[in-house]
Short mmCIF file of C-alpha atoms in Angstrom, two decimals:
data_model
loop_
_atom_site.label_atom_id
_atom_site.label_comp_id
_atom_site.label_asym_id
_atom_site.label_seq_id
_atom_site.Cartn_x
_atom_site.Cartn_y
_atom_site.Cartn_z
CA MET J 1 7.27 10.98 1.59
CA SER J 2 5.41 14.13 0.70
CA GLY J 3 3.34 13.97 3.86
CA ILE J 4 0.26 12.58 5.53
CA PHE J 5 -3.25 13.15 4.23
CA VAL J 6 -4.15 16.58 5.60
CA GLY J 7 -6.10 16.44 8.83
CA MET J 8 -5.82 12.69 9.27
CA PRO J 9 -5.99 11.46 12.88
CA ALA J 10 -4.08 8.45 14.23
CA PHE J 11 -5.23 5.08 12.97
CA PRO J 12 -7.34 4.04 16.01
CA GLU J 13 -9.43 7.20 15.84
CA ALA J 14 -9.84 7.07 12.05
CA ALA J 15 -10.66 3.37 12.15
CA ARG J 16 -13.26 3.84 14.89
CA GLU J 17 -15.12 6.31 12.67
CA ALA J 18 -14.81 4.10 9.58
CA VAL J 19 -16.15 1.02 11.38
CA GLY J 20 -19.34 2.96 12.08
CA ASN J 21 -19.96 3.51 8.35
CA SER J 22 -22.14 0.56 7.34
CA THR J 23 -22.09 1.42 3.63
CA LEU J 24 -18.29 1.54 3.59
CA ARG J 25 -18.05 -1.79 5.39
CA ALA J 26 -20.51 -3.43 3.00
CA ASN J 27 -18.64 -2.12 -0.06
CA LEU J 28 -15.29 -3.30 1.29
CA ARG J 29 -16.54 -6.69 2.43
CA HIS J 30 -18.12 -7.47 -0.95
CA ALA J 31 -15.13 -6.26 -2.97
CA THR J 32 -12.32 -7.80 -0.92
CA HIS J 33 -14.03 -11.18 -0.58
CA THR J 34 -14.71 -11.31 -4.32
CA ILE J 35 -11.13 -10.47 -5.26
CA ARG J 36 -9.48 -12.81 -2.76
CA ASP J 37 -11.70 -15.76 -3.72
CA LYS J 38 -10.83 -15.31 -7.39
CA ARG J 39 -7.16 -14.94 -6.54
CA ALA J 40 -7.14 -18.17 -4.54
CA LYS J 41 -8.52 -20.08 -7.54
CA ALA J 42 -6.02 -18.51 -9.94
CA VAL J 43 -3.07 -19.31 -7.68
CA ALA J 44 -4.25 -22.89 -7.10
CA GLU J 45 -3.89 -23.55 -10.83
CA LEU J 46 -0.08 -23.36 -10.56
CA ALA J 47 1.58 -26.42 -9.05
CA ASP J 48 4.84 -24.48 -8.67
CA TRP J 49 3.35 -21.39 -7.01
CA GLN J 50 5.53 -21.69 -3.91
CA GLN J 51 8.65 -22.04 -6.05
CA LEU J 52 7.67 -18.93 -8.02
CA ARG J 53 7.05 -17.10 -4.75
CA GLU J 54 10.50 -18.06 -3.47
CA ALA J 55 12.09 -17.09 -6.79
CA GLY J 56 10.50 -13.64 -6.63
CA LYS J 57 11.74 -13.21 -3.08
CA GLN J 58 15.30 -14.19 -4.01
CA ILE J 59 15.38 -11.93 -7.08
CA LYS J 60 14.24 -8.97 -5.03
CA ASN J 61 16.60 -9.72 -2.15
CA HIS J 62 19.56 -10.04 -4.50
CA THR J 63 18.68 -6.77 -6.23
CA LEU J 64 18.31 -4.87 -2.95
CA ARG J 65 21.70 -6.16 -1.75
CA HIS J 66 23.34 -4.83 -4.91
CA LEU J 67 20.98 -1.92 -5.61
CA GLU J 68 23.69 0.64 -6.31
CA ARG J 69 25.17 -1.54 -9.07
CA TYR J 70 21.87 -2.24 -10.79
CA LEU J 71 20.73 1.39 -10.64
CA VAL J 72 23.91 2.53 -12.36
CA GLN J 73 23.46 -0.20 -14.97
CA LEU J 74 19.84 0.87 -15.46
CA GLU J 75 20.86 4.49 -16.00
CA GLU J 76 23.47 3.48 -18.56
CA SER J 77 20.96 1.30 -20.40
CA VAL J 78 18.24 3.99 -20.48
CA VAL J 79 20.66 6.66 -21.72
CA ARG J 80 22.04 4.31 -24.35
CA ALA J 81 18.48 3.75 -25.59
CA GLY J 82 17.83 7.48 -25.97
CA GLY J 83 16.24 8.34 -22.61
CA THR J 84 17.27 10.81 -19.92
CA VAL J 85 17.61 9.84 -16.25
CA HIS J 86 17.01 12.15 -13.29
CA TRP J 87 17.67 11.33 -9.63
CA ALA J 88 15.29 12.64 -6.96
CA ALA J 89 16.23 12.42 -3.29
CA ASP J 90 12.75 13.28 -2.04
CA ALA J 91 9.22 14.24 -3.07
CA ASP J 92 9.97 17.95 -3.47
CA GLU J 93 12.85 17.29 -5.84
CA ALA J 94 10.86 14.79 -7.89
CA ASN J 95 7.92 17.18 -8.22
CA ARG J 96 10.21 20.01 -9.22
CA ILE J 97 11.88 17.88 -11.89
CA VAL J 98 8.56 16.77 -13.40
CA ALA J 99 7.05 20.26 -13.32
CA ASP J 100 10.11 21.72 -15.04
CA LEU J 101 10.05 19.01 -17.71
CA VAL J 102 6.37 19.63 -18.45
CA LYS J 103 6.82 23.41 -18.58
CA ALA J 104 9.75 22.98 -20.95
CA THR J 105 7.37 21.42 -23.47
CA GLY J 106 5.08 24.46 -23.33
CA GLU J 107 2.13 22.26 -22.36
CA ARG J 108 -0.22 22.81 -19.45
CA GLU J 109 -1.84 19.40 -19.10
CA VAL J 110 -0.72 15.80 -18.82
CA VAL J 111 -2.44 12.41 -18.93
CA LYS J 112 -1.43 9.92 -16.28
CA VAL J 113 -1.14 6.18 -15.95
CA LYS J 114 -2.08 4.89 -12.49
CA SER J 115 1.03 5.33 -10.35
CA MET J 116 1.57 4.82 -6.63
CA ALA J 117 4.86 6.72 -6.75
CA THR J 118 3.25 9.89 -8.11
CA GLN J 119 0.52 9.63 -5.48
CA GLU J 120 3.17 9.16 -2.81
CA ILE J 121 4.88 12.43 -3.71
CA GLY J 122 1.66 14.38 -4.32
CA LEU J 123 2.54 15.08 -7.94
CA ASN J 124 -0.95 16.11 -9.07
CA GLU J 125 -1.13 18.79 -6.39
CA ALA J 126 2.41 19.97 -7.15
CA LEU J 127 1.63 20.28 -10.86
CA ALA J 128 -1.61 22.13 -10.12
CA ALA J 129 0.39 24.67 -8.10
CA GLU J 130 2.43 25.27 -11.26
CA GLY J 131 -0.68 25.74 -13.41
CA ILE J 132 -0.54 22.23 -14.92
CA SER J 133 -3.60 19.97 -15.01
CA ALA J 134 -2.98 16.25 -14.46
CA TYR J 135 -5.74 13.92 -15.65
CA GLU J 136 -6.01 10.44 -14.20
CA THR J 137 -7.01 7.89 -16.83
CA ASP J 138 -7.35 4.67 -14.83
CA LEU J 139 -11.09 4.19 -14.22
CA ALA J 140 -10.81 3.90 -10.44
CA GLU J 141 -8.37 6.82 -10.24
CA LEU J 142 -10.73 8.85 -12.42
CA ILE J 143 -13.55 8.14 -9.96
CA VAL J 144 -11.36 9.27 -7.07
CA GLN J 145 -10.26 12.41 -8.90
CA LEU J 146 -13.74 13.41 -10.04
CA GLY J 147 -15.10 12.75 -6.55
CA HIS J 148 -12.44 14.96 -4.88
CA ASP J 149 -11.64 11.85 -2.90
CA ARG J 150 -8.58 9.92 -1.76
CA PRO J 151 -7.52 6.44 -2.90
CA SER J 152 -8.34 3.66 -0.46
CA HIS J 153 -6.78 0.61 -2.10
CA ILE J 154 -3.55 -0.05 -3.98
CA LEU J 155 -5.14 -1.86 -6.93
CA VAL J 156 -8.71 -0.52 -6.82
CA PRO J 157 -8.46 3.03 -5.42
CA ALA J 158 -12.25 3.51 -5.49
CA ILE J 159 -13.06 0.20 -3.81
CA HIS J 160 -14.99 2.09 -1.13
CA ARG J 161 -17.50 3.35 -3.72
CA ASN J 162 -20.50 1.44 -5.05
CA ARG J 163 -22.04 1.77 -8.51
CA GLY J 164 -24.71 4.22 -7.42
CA GLU J 165 -22.14 6.54 -5.91
CA ILE J 166 -20.00 6.35 -9.05
CA ARG J 167 -22.99 7.19 -11.27
CA ASP J 168 -23.70 10.28 -9.16
CA ILE J 169 -20.07 11.39 -9.31
CA PHE J 170 -19.99 11.04 -13.10
CA ARG J 171 -23.23 12.96 -13.51
CA GLN J 172 -22.14 15.81 -11.27
CA GLU J 173 -18.45 16.17 -12.06
CA MET J 174 -17.55 14.97 -15.55
CA GLY J 175 -18.73 18.16 -17.22
CA ARG J 176 -16.39 20.26 -15.06
CA TRP J 177 -13.36 18.25 -16.21
CA GLY J 178 -14.24 17.75 -19.88
CA ARG J 179 -16.89 15.80 -21.75
CA PRO J 180 -19.99 15.44 -19.53
CA ALA J 181 -21.67 12.17 -18.68
CA PRO J 182 -24.38 11.02 -21.12
CA ASP J 183 -27.95 12.00 -20.29
CA GLY J 184 -29.82 9.34 -18.37
CA LEU J 185 -26.64 7.58 -17.19
CA THR J 186 -27.50 4.59 -15.00
CA ASP J 187 -25.35 2.55 -12.62
CA SER J 188 -24.88 -0.24 -15.16
CA PRO J 189 -21.17 -1.16 -15.28
CA ALA J 190 -21.23 -1.10 -19.08
CA GLU J 191 -22.73 2.41 -19.15
CA LEU J 192 -20.31 3.70 -16.53
CA ALA J 193 -17.33 2.29 -18.43
CA GLU J 194 -18.59 3.80 -21.70
CA ALA J 195 -19.06 7.20 -20.07
CA ALA J 196 -15.47 7.07 -18.81
CA ARG J 197 -14.18 5.95 -22.21
CA LEU J 198 -15.86 8.85 -24.03
CA HIS J 199 -14.72 11.32 -21.36
CA LEU J 200 -11.09 10.18 -21.55
CA ARG J 201 -10.85 9.72 -25.33
CA GLU J 202 -10.62 13.44 -26.01
CA LYS J 203 -7.85 13.77 -23.42
CA PHE J 204 -5.82 10.92 -24.90
CA LEU J 205 -6.03 12.43 -28.39
CA ARG J 206 -5.15 15.95 -27.21
CA ALA J 207 -2.38 15.35 -24.67
CA LYS J 208 1.25 15.92 -25.64
CA VAL J 209 2.74 14.80 -22.32
CA GLY J 210 2.20 11.52 -20.48
CA VAL J 211 3.21 10.68 -16.92
CA SER J 212 3.58 7.14 -15.63
CA GLY J 213 5.16 4.98 -13.00
CA ALA J 214 6.42 1.46 -13.65
CA ASN J 215 5.97 -1.94 -12.09
CA PHE J 216 9.48 -3.02 -13.04
CA MET J 217 12.66 -1.60 -14.58
CA VAL J 218 15.10 -4.01 -16.24
CA ALA J 219 18.69 -2.92 -15.58
CA GLU J 220 20.08 -5.13 -18.35
CA THR J 221 18.15 -3.40 -21.15
CA GLY J 222 16.77 -0.17 -19.68
CA THR J 223 13.23 -1.44 -20.28
CA LEU J 224 10.32 -0.18 -18.18
CA VAL J 225 7.21 -2.30 -17.68
CA VAL J 226 3.65 -1.30 -16.79
CA PHE J 227 0.93 -3.81 -15.94
CA GLU J 228 -2.67 -2.62 -16.35
CA SER J 229 -6.08 -4.00 -17.27
CA GLU J 230 -7.95 -1.26 -19.11
CA GLY J 231 -5.80 -0.07 -22.02
CA ASN J 232 -5.62 3.48 -20.71
CA GLY J 233 -1.97 2.94 -19.86
CA ARG J 234 -1.19 1.86 -23.41
CA MET J 235 -2.78 5.09 -24.67
CA CYS J 236 -0.77 7.25 -22.25
CA LEU J 237 2.46 5.46 -23.02
CA THR J 238 2.23 5.58 -26.81
CA LEU J 239 0.27 8.69 -27.92
CA PRO J 240 2.01 11.65 -26.20
CA GLU J 241 5.16 13.19 -27.65
CA THR J 242 6.87 13.27 -24.24
CA LEU J 243 6.75 10.56 -21.58
CA ILE J 244 7.90 11.12 -17.99
CA SER J 245 8.10 8.10 -15.68
CA VAL J 246 8.49 8.48 -11.92
CA VAL J 247 9.65 5.20 -10.37
CA GLY J 248 10.90 4.15 -6.95
CA ILE J 249 14.47 2.89 -6.99
CA GLU J 250 13.38 -0.47 -5.55
CA LYS J 251 11.49 -1.35 -8.75
CA VAL J 252 14.65 -2.33 -10.64
CA ILE J 253 15.35 -5.99 -11.44
CA PRO J 254 18.61 -7.26 -12.94
CA THR J 255 17.69 -9.10 -16.15
CA TRP J 256 14.97 -9.61 -18.71
CA GLN J 257 14.71 -13.25 -17.65
CA ASP J 258 13.87 -12.19 -14.08
CA LEU J 259 10.72 -10.59 -15.41
CA GLU J 260 9.37 -14.05 -16.27
CA VAL J 261 8.65 -14.78 -12.59
CA PHE J 262 6.66 -11.61 -11.99
CA LEU J 263 4.70 -11.96 -15.24
CA GLN J 264 3.20 -15.05 -13.61
CA THR J 265 2.83 -13.95 -9.99
CA LEU J 266 1.67 -10.33 -10.24
CA PRO J 267 -1.47 -10.81 -12.38
CA ARG J 268 -2.69 -13.77 -10.34
CA SER J 269 -2.04 -12.00 -7.03
CA SER J 270 -3.63 -8.71 -8.02
CA THR J 271 -6.48 -9.16 -10.50
CA ALA J 272 -6.67 -12.99 -10.33
CA GLU J 273 -5.88 -13.23 -14.03
CA ARG J 274 -3.65 -15.86 -15.61
CA MET J 275 -2.06 -13.25 -17.85
CA ASN J 276 -2.14 -9.49 -17.61
CA PRO J 277 -4.44 -7.92 -20.25
CA TYR J 278 -2.11 -5.00 -21.06
CA THR J 279 1.60 -5.35 -20.39
CA SER J 280 3.40 -2.36 -21.90
CA MET J 281 7.18 -2.32 -22.25
CA TRP J 282 9.36 0.43 -23.63
CA THR J 283 13.09 0.94 -23.93
CA GLY J 284 14.17 4.55 -24.42
CA THR J 285 12.86 6.09 -27.64
CA THR J 286 12.42 4.83 -31.19
CA ASP J 287 11.95 7.01 -34.27
CA GLY J 288 8.35 6.91 -35.46
CA ASP J 289 7.15 4.70 -32.63
CA GLY J 290 5.81 6.09 -29.35
CA PRO J 291 7.02 9.23 -27.55
CA ALA J 292 9.95 11.05 -29.08
CA VAL J 293 11.26 12.14 -25.67
CA PHE J 294 11.54 9.92 -22.58
CA HIS J 295 12.53 10.97 -19.05
CA LEU J 296 12.98 8.59 -16.13
CA VAL J 297 12.86 10.09 -12.62
CA LEU J 298 14.35 7.67 -10.09
CA LEU J 299 12.79 8.31 -6.68
CA ASP J 300 14.43 7.65 -3.31
CA ASN J 301 12.14 9.45 -0.83
CA GLY J 302 13.04 7.35 2.21
CA ARG J 303 13.88 4.12 0.42
CA THR J 304 17.60 4.27 1.16
CA ASP J 305 16.86 4.68 4.87
CA THR J 306 14.49 1.72 4.70
CA LEU J 307 17.15 -0.34 2.95
CA ALA J 308 19.48 0.20 5.91
CA ASP J 309 17.09 -1.67 8.23
CA GLU J 310 17.86 -5.39 8.01
CA VAL J 311 14.35 -6.39 9.11
CA GLY J 312 12.31 -3.59 7.59
CA ARG J 313 13.97 -3.61 4.18
CA GLN J 314 11.91 -6.61 3.05
CA ALA J 315 9.01 -4.16 2.57
CA LEU J 316 10.91 -2.92 -0.50
CA ARG J 317 10.28 -6.31 -2.14
CA CYS J 318 6.63 -5.29 -2.53
CA ILE J 319 5.31 -5.49 -6.12
CA ARG J 320 2.07 -3.61 -5.24
CA CYS J 321 -0.29 -6.51 -5.95
CA SER J 322 -2.58 -5.62 -2.99
CA ALA J 323 -3.23 -9.28 -2.09
CA CYS J 324 -2.45 -8.48 1.56
CA LEU J 325 -5.22 -5.86 1.70
CA ASN J 326 -7.85 -8.27 0.44
CA VAL J 327 -7.27 -10.82 3.22
CA CYS J 328 -6.69 -8.40 6.10
CA PRO J 329 -9.54 -8.33 8.66
CA VAL J 330 -8.44 -4.90 9.86
CA TYR J 331 -8.42 -3.34 6.38
CA GLU J 332 -11.77 -4.93 5.55
CA ARG J 333 -13.40 -3.18 8.50
CA ALA J 334 -11.47 0.08 8.67
CA GLY J 335 -10.94 0.82 4.98
CA GLY J 336 -7.96 2.42 3.32
CA HIS J 337 -8.50 6.04 4.34
CA ALA J 338 -7.86 5.22 7.99
CA TYR J 339 -4.18 4.58 7.21
CA GLY J 340 -3.56 8.22 6.25
CA SER J 341 -1.35 7.22 3.33
CA VAL J 342 -1.53 6.22 -0.32
CA TYR J 343 -0.25 2.85 0.91
CA PRO J 344 -3.08 1.35 2.99
CA GLY J 345 -3.51 -2.07 4.52
CA PRO J 346 -0.79 -4.36 5.88
CA ILE J 347 1.89 -3.25 3.42
CA GLY J 348 1.11 0.39 4.18
CA ALA J 349 1.39 -0.30 7.90
CA ILE J 350 5.03 -1.29 7.42
CA LEU J 351 6.00 0.85 4.42
CA SER J 352 4.67 4.28 5.37
CA PRO J 353 6.31 4.41 8.83
CA GLN J 354 9.64 3.53 7.22
CA LEU J 355 9.43 6.00 4.35
CA ARG J 356 8.06 8.80 6.54
CA GLY J 357 9.47 7.86 9.94
CA THR J 358 7.46 7.33 13.12
CA ALA J 359 7.57 10.87 14.52
CA SER J 360 3.94 11.67 13.72
CA GLU J 361 1.03 10.26 15.71
CA ILE J 362 -0.45 8.47 12.73
CA ASP J 363 2.82 6.86 11.60
CA ALA J 364 3.52 5.72 15.16
CA SER J 365 0.08 4.10 15.25
CA LEU J 366 0.29 2.22 11.92
CA PRO J 367 2.43 -0.72 13.14
CA TYR J 368 -0.39 -1.46 15.59
CA ALA J 369 -3.03 -1.55 12.84
CA SER J 370 -2.92 -5.33 12.71
CA SER J 371 -4.09 -8.41 14.54
CA LEU J 372 -0.84 -10.20 13.53
CA CYS J 373 -2.95 -13.06 12.14
CA GLY J 374 -0.38 -13.69 9.38
CA ALA J 375 -2.84 -13.90 6.48
CA CYS J 376 -0.94 -11.12 4.69
CA TYR J 377 2.30 -13.12 4.74
CA GLU J 378 0.57 -16.24 3.43
CA VAL J 379 -0.68 -14.50 0.27
CA CYS J 380 2.31 -12.24 -0.46
CA PRO J 381 3.83 -13.29 -3.82
CA VAL J 382 7.31 -12.22 -2.69
CA ALA J 383 6.99 -13.64 0.84
CA ILE J 384 7.26 -10.39 2.83
CA ASP J 385 6.92 -11.35 6.49
CA ILE J 386 4.66 -8.41 7.33
CA PRO J 387 3.93 -9.55 10.92
CA GLU J 388 7.68 -9.71 11.64
CA VAL J 389 8.16 -6.16 10.37
CA LEU J 390 5.11 -4.92 12.29
CA VAL J 391 6.53 -6.24 15.56
CA HIS J 392 9.93 -4.78 14.67
CA LEU J 393 8.39 -1.36 14.08
CA ARG J 394 6.36 -1.58 17.28
CA GLU J 395 9.64 -2.01 19.13
CA ARG J 396 10.98 1.09 17.42
CA VAL J 397 7.92 3.11 18.42
CA ALA J 398 8.08 1.82 22.01
CA ASP J 399 11.77 2.71 22.26
CA ARG J 400 10.90 6.31 21.44
CA GLY J 401 8.92 6.51 24.67
CA GLY J 402 5.73 8.44 25.24
CA LYS J 403 3.22 8.37 28.09
CA GLY J 404 1.62 5.05 27.22
CA HIS J 405 4.91 3.29 26.64
CA ARG J 406 6.40 4.67 29.87
CA LEU J 407 3.44 3.31 31.85
CA GLU J 408 3.72 -0.02 30.10
CA LYS J 409 7.43 -0.27 30.87
CA ALA J 410 6.81 0.63 34.50
CA ALA J 411 4.09 -2.02 34.76
CA MET J 412 6.30 -4.67 33.16
CA LYS J 413 9.16 -3.76 35.47
CA ALA J 414 6.91 -4.08 38.53
CA ALA J 415 5.51 -7.40 37.30
CA SER J 416 9.01 -8.72 36.67
CA TRP J 417 10.09 -7.73 40.17
CA ALA J 418 7.09 -9.50 41.74
CA MET J 419 7.48 -12.65 39.65
CA ASP J 420 11.11 -12.97 40.73
CA ARG J 421 9.91 -13.16 44.37
CA PRO J 422 7.51 -16.11 44.96
CA ALA J 423 6.35 -14.90 48.37
CA VAL J 424 5.45 -11.45 46.99
CA MET J 425 3.71 -13.03 43.99
CA ALA J 426 1.67 -15.37 46.22
CA ALA J 427 0.60 -12.47 48.47
CA ALA J 428 -0.43 -10.42 45.44
CA GLU J 429 -2.49 -13.30 44.05
CA ARG J 430 -4.32 -13.82 47.36
CA ALA J 431 -5.03 -10.11 47.68
CA ALA J 432 -6.34 -10.02 44.11
CA THR J 433 -8.69 -12.98 44.59
CA ARG J 434 -10.05 -11.76 47.92
CA THR J 435 -10.90 -8.34 46.49
CA ARG J 436 -12.12 -9.60 43.14
CA ARG J 437 -15.71 -8.35 43.60
CA LEU J 438 -14.38 -4.82 43.92
CA HIS J 439 -12.36 -4.89 40.70
CA PRO J 440 -13.45 -2.48 37.91
CA ARG J 441 -14.50 -3.86 34.53
CA LYS J 442 -11.93 -1.64 32.84
CA LEU J 443 -8.38 -1.03 34.00
CA PRO J 444 -7.67 2.64 34.86
CA GLY J 445 -4.88 4.13 32.77
CA ALA J 446 -5.07 1.39 30.13
CA GLY J 447 -7.87 2.70 27.97
CA ALA J 448 -6.11 1.82 24.72
CA TRP J 449 -6.37 -1.83 25.74
CA THR J 450 -9.61 -1.97 27.74
CA ASP J 451 -11.82 0.36 25.66
CA SER J 452 -12.77 -2.68 23.60
CA ARG J 453 -12.06 -5.41 26.18
CA GLU J 454 -13.20 -6.27 29.68
CA LEU J 455 -10.89 -7.58 32.35
CA PRO J 456 -11.28 -11.34 32.93
CA GLU J 457 -13.00 -12.42 36.13
CA LEU J 458 -10.62 -13.80 38.74
CA PRO J 459 -11.35 -17.23 40.26
CA GLU J 460 -12.03 -17.67 43.98
CA LYS J 461 -8.56 -19.17 44.47
CA SER J 462 -5.25 -18.66 42.73
CA PHE J 463 -3.78 -21.68 40.98
CA ARG J 464 -1.05 -21.75 43.62
CA ASP J 465 -3.57 -22.07 46.51
CA TRP J 466 -5.74 -24.55 44.58
CA TRP J 467 -2.70 -26.73 43.90
CA LYS J 468 -1.74 -26.76 47.56
CA GLY J 469 -5.20 -27.72 48.73
CA GLU J 470 -6.90 -29.77 46.01
CA GLY J 471 -4.71 -30.08 42.95
CA ARG J 472 -2.62 -32.89 44.37
#
């Protein structure tokens, strides 16, 4: 990946600060509970939901097992349809490809469809360094961009903002980016949406280059698919003369028929809608219809390394619905910024450390950003066992060592030695109970565990002594 949010601390420290922000917690609690309740009702309407979930899992697993074949087929199909395919090993290469393609058109601005892949590689910042302005057109992404902020949710990047905050951002910032907000703008959702529509309209009509991601790529036909709810994506995908799509290699599916499953599961899991409002599909170029030039940038950026991990690879099944975020008690309290990545929440806790590695403090802490309650697995439309991957990644982090892990291993080794020797264990238990009034409330050297927990009070007798005297 292109890197961690600049200056971000490890998850525990960032989360501790976020939990103290009562406004943030209120915004997140209201938004996540609303979305997940609606999703539950939408999913309950389908009697075959579990079969669809299993079908999505199997399609993704099959594709990942044969990824090299389907990527080659996809390239052939896109080229045959009039598009050009580029392969990017990492973020730097992808950014360089896109910047060169934009500069080749002679343009100095692009309009963008909401795209996790372009956020992952830091495309907007890379284009700005080349003198190219990238305008986000998704409403939530626009709020984040105008507010000089960072996304905090996969589906609703500005979920941490309330209507009053959005009104203030529009009033203060819209004029610096283009058409200013109307005079007397209130926090009415209708007025805010209209202000965004007027602000973006001039950009849609002026832009010659569009940049997008894709939810799916069909290897059989070379078709790319974008799901969105506002219509801004349709504008970006049809009006510009040149379209550049940056897509992770895991987004390919084999056939057009496979798309049927995800057309049912993605809208219900993400926006709780029976059918997606705007589903845009394009195959190469067509004379007189849509962009005249189409470029597809296939992005690896750590995905091949992730694919090599038999347990961790299931994270690549993710279809970015964000259902796991909306049920996660940790995300609800800590918010998305604490994860230090464009992929927050449970899926971010397993995806970011695999794409970026666990060498940094924040990536090493992400697998621990979970209570392992399993709610994320229950709602995942492609049945990613996130708790299993979290535990797997914790093992990887522990194997790397470090002060805390060395102490833990030493303590476990000592405990194992004592437990293998009944006489030693009995003596230790008696000593512990007899000195119980002298025990500290927090265990020295184990602050990561006891900062938010107190040691349990020991009984007057160990179970062993009680059993000998009274238990029988």
